[in-house]
Short mmCIF file of C-alpha atoms and ligand atoms in Angstrom, two decimals:
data_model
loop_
_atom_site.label_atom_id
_atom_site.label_comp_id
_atom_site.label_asym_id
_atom_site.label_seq_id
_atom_site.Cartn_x
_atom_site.Cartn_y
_atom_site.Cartn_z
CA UNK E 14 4.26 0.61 -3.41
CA UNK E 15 4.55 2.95 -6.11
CA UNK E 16 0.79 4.45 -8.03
CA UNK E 17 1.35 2.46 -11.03
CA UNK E 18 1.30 -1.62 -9.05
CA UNK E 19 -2.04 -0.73 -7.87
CA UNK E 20 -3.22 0.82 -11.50
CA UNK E 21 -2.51 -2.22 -13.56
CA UNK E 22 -6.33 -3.48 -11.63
CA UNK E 23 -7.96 -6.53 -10.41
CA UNK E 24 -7.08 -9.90 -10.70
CA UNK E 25 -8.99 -13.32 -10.86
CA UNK E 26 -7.44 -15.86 -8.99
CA UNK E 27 -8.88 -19.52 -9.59
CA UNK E 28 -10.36 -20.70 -5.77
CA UNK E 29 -12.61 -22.88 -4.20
CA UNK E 30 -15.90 -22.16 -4.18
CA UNK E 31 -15.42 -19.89 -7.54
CA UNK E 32 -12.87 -17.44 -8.72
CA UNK E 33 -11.64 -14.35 -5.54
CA UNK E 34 -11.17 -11.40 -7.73
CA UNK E 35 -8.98 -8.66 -5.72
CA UNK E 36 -7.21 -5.98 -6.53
CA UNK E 37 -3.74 -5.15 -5.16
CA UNK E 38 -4.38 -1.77 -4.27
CA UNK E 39 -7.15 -2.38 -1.82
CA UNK E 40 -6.11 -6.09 -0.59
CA UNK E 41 -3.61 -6.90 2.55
CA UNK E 42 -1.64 -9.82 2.87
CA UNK E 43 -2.17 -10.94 6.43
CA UNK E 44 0.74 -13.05 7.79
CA UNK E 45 -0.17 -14.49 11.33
CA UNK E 46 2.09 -15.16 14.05
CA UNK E 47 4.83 -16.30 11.99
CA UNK E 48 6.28 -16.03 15.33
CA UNK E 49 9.31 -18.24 17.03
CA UNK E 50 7.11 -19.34 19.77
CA UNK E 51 5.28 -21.33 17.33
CA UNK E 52 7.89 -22.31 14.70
CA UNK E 53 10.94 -23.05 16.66
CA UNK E 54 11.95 -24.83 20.06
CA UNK E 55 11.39 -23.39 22.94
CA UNK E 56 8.81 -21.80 23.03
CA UNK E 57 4.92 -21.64 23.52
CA UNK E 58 4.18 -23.41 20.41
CA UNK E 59 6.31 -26.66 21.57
CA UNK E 60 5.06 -25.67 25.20
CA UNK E 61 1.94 -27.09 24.47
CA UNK E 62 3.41 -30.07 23.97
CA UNK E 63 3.53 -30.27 19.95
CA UNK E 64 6.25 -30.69 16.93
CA UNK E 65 6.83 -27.13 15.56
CA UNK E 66 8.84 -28.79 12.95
CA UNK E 67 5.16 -29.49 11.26
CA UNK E 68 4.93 -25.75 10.44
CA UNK E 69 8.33 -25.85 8.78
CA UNK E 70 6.61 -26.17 5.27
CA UNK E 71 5.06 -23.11 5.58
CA UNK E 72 7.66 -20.64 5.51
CA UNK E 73 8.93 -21.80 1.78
CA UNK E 74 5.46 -20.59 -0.07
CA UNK E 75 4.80 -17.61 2.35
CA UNK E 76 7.90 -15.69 1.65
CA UNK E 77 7.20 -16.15 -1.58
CA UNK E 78 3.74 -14.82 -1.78
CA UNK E 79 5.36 -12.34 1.02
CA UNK E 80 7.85 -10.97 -2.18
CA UNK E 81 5.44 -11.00 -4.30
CA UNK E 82 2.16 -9.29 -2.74
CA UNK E 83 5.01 -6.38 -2.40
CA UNK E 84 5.90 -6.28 -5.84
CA UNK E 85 2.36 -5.83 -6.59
CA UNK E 86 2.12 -3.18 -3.77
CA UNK E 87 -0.22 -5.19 -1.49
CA UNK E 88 -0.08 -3.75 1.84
CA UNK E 89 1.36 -6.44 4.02
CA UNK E 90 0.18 -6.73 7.77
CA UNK E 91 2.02 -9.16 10.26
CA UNK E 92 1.03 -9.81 13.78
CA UNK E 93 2.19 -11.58 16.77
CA UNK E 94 0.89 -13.22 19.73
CA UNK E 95 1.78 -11.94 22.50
CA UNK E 96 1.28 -10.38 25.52
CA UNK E 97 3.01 -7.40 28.01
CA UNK E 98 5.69 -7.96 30.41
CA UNK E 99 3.49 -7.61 33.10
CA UNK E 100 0.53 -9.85 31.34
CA UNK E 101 -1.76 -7.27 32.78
CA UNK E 102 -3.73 -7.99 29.07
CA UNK E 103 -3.50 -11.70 29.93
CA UNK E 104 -6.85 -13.16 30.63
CA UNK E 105 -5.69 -15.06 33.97
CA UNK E 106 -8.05 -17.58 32.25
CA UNK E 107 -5.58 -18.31 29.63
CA UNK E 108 -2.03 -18.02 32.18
CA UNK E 109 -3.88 -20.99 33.53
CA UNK E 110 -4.81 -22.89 30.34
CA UNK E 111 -3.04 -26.25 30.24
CA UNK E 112 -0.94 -26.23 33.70
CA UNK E 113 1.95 -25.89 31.64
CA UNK E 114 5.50 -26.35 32.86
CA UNK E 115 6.81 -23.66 30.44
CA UNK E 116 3.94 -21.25 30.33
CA UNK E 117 3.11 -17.74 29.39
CA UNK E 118 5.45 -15.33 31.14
CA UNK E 119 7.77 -18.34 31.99
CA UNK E 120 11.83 -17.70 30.98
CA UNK E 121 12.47 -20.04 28.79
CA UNK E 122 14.93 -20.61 26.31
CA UNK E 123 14.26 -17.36 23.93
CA UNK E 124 13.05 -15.83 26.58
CA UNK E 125 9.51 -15.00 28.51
CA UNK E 126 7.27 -17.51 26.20
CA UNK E 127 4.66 -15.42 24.90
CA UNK E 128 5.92 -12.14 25.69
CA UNK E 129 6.29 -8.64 23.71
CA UNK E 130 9.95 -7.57 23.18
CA UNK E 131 11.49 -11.26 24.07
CA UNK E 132 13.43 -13.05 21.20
CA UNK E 133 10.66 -15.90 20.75
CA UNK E 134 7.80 -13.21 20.39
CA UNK E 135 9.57 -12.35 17.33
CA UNK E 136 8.86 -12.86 13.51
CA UNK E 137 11.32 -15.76 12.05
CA UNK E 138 14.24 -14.34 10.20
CA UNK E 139 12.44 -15.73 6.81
CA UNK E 140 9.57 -13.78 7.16
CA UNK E 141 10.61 -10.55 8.86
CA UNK E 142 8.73 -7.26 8.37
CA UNK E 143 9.80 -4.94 5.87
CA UNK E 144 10.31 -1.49 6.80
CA UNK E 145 7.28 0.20 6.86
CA UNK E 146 5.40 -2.76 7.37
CA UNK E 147 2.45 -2.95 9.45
CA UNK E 148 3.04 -5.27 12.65
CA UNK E 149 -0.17 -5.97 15.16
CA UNK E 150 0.54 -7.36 18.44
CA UNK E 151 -2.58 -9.27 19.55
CA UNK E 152 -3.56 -10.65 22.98
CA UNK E 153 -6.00 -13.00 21.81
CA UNK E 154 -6.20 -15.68 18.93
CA UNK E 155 -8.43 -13.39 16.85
CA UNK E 156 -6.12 -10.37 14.70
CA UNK E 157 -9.19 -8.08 15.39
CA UNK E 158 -9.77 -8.65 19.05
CA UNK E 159 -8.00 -5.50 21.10
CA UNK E 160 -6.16 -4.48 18.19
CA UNK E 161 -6.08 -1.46 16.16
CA UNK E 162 -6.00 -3.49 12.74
CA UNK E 163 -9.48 -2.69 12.02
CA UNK E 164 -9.28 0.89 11.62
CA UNK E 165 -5.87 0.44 9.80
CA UNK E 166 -7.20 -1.40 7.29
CA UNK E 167 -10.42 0.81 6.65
CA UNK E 168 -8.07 3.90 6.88
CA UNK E 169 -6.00 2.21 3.26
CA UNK E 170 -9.42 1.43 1.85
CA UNK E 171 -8.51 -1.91 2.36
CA UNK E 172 -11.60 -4.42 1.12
CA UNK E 173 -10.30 -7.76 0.93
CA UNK E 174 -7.23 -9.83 2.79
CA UNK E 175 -5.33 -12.81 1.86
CA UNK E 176 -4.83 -14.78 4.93
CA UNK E 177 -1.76 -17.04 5.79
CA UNK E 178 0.05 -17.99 8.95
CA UNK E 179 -0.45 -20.47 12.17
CA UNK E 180 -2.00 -22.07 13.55
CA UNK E 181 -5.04 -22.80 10.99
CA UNK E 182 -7.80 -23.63 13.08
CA UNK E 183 -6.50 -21.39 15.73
CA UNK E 184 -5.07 -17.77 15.30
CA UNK E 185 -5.99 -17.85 11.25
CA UNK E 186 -9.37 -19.05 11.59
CA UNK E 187 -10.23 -16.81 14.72
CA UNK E 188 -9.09 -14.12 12.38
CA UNK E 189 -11.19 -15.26 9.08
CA UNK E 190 -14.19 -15.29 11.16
CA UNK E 191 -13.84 -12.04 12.60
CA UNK E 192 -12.63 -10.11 8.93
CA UNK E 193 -15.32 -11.72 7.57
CA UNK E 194 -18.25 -10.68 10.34
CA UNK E 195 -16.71 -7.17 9.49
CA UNK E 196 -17.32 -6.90 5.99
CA UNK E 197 -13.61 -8.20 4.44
CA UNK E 198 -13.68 -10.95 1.95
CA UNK E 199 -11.09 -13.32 2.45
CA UNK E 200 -8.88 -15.65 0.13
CA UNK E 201 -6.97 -18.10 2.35
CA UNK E 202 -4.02 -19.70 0.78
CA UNK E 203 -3.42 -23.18 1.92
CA UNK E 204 -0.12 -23.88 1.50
CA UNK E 205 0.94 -20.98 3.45
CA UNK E 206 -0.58 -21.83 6.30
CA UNK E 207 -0.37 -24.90 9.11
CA UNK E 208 -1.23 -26.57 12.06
CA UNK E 209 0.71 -28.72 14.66
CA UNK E 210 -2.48 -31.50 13.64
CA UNK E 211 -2.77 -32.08 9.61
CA UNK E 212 -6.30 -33.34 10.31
CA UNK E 213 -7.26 -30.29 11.71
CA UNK E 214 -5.72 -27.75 8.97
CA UNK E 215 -7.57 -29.67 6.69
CA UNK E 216 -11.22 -29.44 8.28
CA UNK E 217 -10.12 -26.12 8.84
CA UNK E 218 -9.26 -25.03 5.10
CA UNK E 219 -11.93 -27.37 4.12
CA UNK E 220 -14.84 -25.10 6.54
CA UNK E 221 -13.83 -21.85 5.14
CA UNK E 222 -14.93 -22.54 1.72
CA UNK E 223 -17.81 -24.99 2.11
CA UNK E 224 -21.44 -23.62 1.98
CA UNK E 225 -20.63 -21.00 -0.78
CA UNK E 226 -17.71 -20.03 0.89
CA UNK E 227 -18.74 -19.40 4.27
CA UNK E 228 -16.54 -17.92 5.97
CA UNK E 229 -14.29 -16.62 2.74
CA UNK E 230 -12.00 -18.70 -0.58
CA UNK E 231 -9.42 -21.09 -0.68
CA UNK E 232 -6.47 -21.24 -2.93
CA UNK E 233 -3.32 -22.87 -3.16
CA UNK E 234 -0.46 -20.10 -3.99
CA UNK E 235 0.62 -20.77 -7.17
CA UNK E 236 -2.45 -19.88 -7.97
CA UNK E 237 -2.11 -15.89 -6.37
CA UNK E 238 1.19 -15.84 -7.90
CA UNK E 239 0.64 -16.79 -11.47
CA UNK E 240 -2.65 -14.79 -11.50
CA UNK E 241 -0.32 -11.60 -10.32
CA UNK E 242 2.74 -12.40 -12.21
CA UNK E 243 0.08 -12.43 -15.49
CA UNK E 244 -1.06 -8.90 -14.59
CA UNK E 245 -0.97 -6.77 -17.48
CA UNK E 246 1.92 -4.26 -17.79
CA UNK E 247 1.15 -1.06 -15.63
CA UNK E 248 1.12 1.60 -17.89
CA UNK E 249 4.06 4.29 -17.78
CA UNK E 250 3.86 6.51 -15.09
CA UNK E 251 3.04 10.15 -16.68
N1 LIG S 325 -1.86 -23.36 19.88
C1 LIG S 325 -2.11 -23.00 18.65
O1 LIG S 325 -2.35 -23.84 17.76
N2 LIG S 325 -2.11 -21.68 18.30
C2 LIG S 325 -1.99 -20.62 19.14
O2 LIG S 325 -1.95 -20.74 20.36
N3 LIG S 325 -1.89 -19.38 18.55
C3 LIG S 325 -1.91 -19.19 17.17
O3 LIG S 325 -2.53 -19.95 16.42
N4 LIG S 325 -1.23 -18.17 16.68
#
């Protein structure tokens, strides 16, 4: 980020229920569990006994808005689900959830499923951090729940997030409800996020911005990138 992104101001982005106006230099993009344990085989995601492949077209529209909320000098927050090698921060309520065969903690293919430092804990190779990039391991579905991404966002004068990543109407809409219980207004862009059940991203996308926008906006990301790429000029450093 460089002083003169975050000085070319605020932007209006066209949403449902009306317009999200944000401004670059005190919005995060928040990109949730973008992690291998939910997008590819092997891992927790498939696990639980669904098709990854239905978060696929994600990843196409993320990186983009990935690209450009750092152009615009966006800070960009990732987190993972995910837990320690010795799952002492699992609740044993949730090593029991589902009597999986390939559980939490479990060696599987790209490793322990579900576990910090293993190669399916990871962020896919499309979407990997930038250096200098905030990441936030999480224990729970909920960014904000035992995490430090609270404070790290107050501490950049951070006011509002976009919100993308899986699943929808798990890890993403845990998250919305607790940023927006704290005081964060947030956009969520639809196309950049999914579910392993259509039906259920679509409720889900649907229940953020019903009632005036309950919970936060909706937008599609064209819409976040044509409203940024139309930004006035910055001017000239002096
Ligand atoms: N199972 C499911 O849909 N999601 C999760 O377990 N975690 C996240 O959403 N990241």
């Amino acid at each position: 980020m460089t002083p003169s992104d975050s000085a070319a101001g605020p932007v209006n982005i066209p949403a449902e229920p009306y317009e999200f106006v944000l401004d670059p230099a005190t919005t995060a993009l928040l990109v949730i569990d973008m992690q291998r344990d939910f997008l590819e085989e092997g891992g927790f995601g498939a696990g639980l006994g669904n098709d990854v492949s239905l978060l696929a077209r994600v990843v196409e529209p993320l990186s983009r808005v990935v690209y450009a909320a750092r152009a615009a000098g966006m800070t960009v927050v990732h987190t993972r689900e995910g837990h320690r090698p010795d799952l002492a921060d699992c609740p044993p309520t949730k090593l029991a959830r589902g009597r999986l065969e390939l559980g939490i903690g479990d060696m599987g293919p790209r490793g322990r499923v579900l576990v910090r430092g293993e190669e399916g804990h990871d962020i896919i190779d499309e979407l990997a951090p930038a250096p200098g990039e905030i990441v936030v391991d999480k224990p729970g579905k909920g960014a904000f729940y035992a995490t430090d991404l609270e404070p790290v966002l107050r501490n950049r004068g951070i006011v509002s997030l976009v919100v993308t990543g899986v699943t929808t109407e798990v890890c993403v809409h845990t998250t919305v409800r607790e940023a927006n219980d704290r005081g964060f207004e947030c956009l969520v862009l639809e196309d950049c996020c999914g579910s392993y059940f259509p039906e259920f991203h679509e409720v889900g996308i649907r229940m953020i911005a019903a009632q005036g926008g309950i919970f936060g906006w909706v937008a599609a990301s064209g819409a976040l990138l044509a409203a940024l790429a139309a930004r006035p000029a910055a001017p000239a450093p002096s």
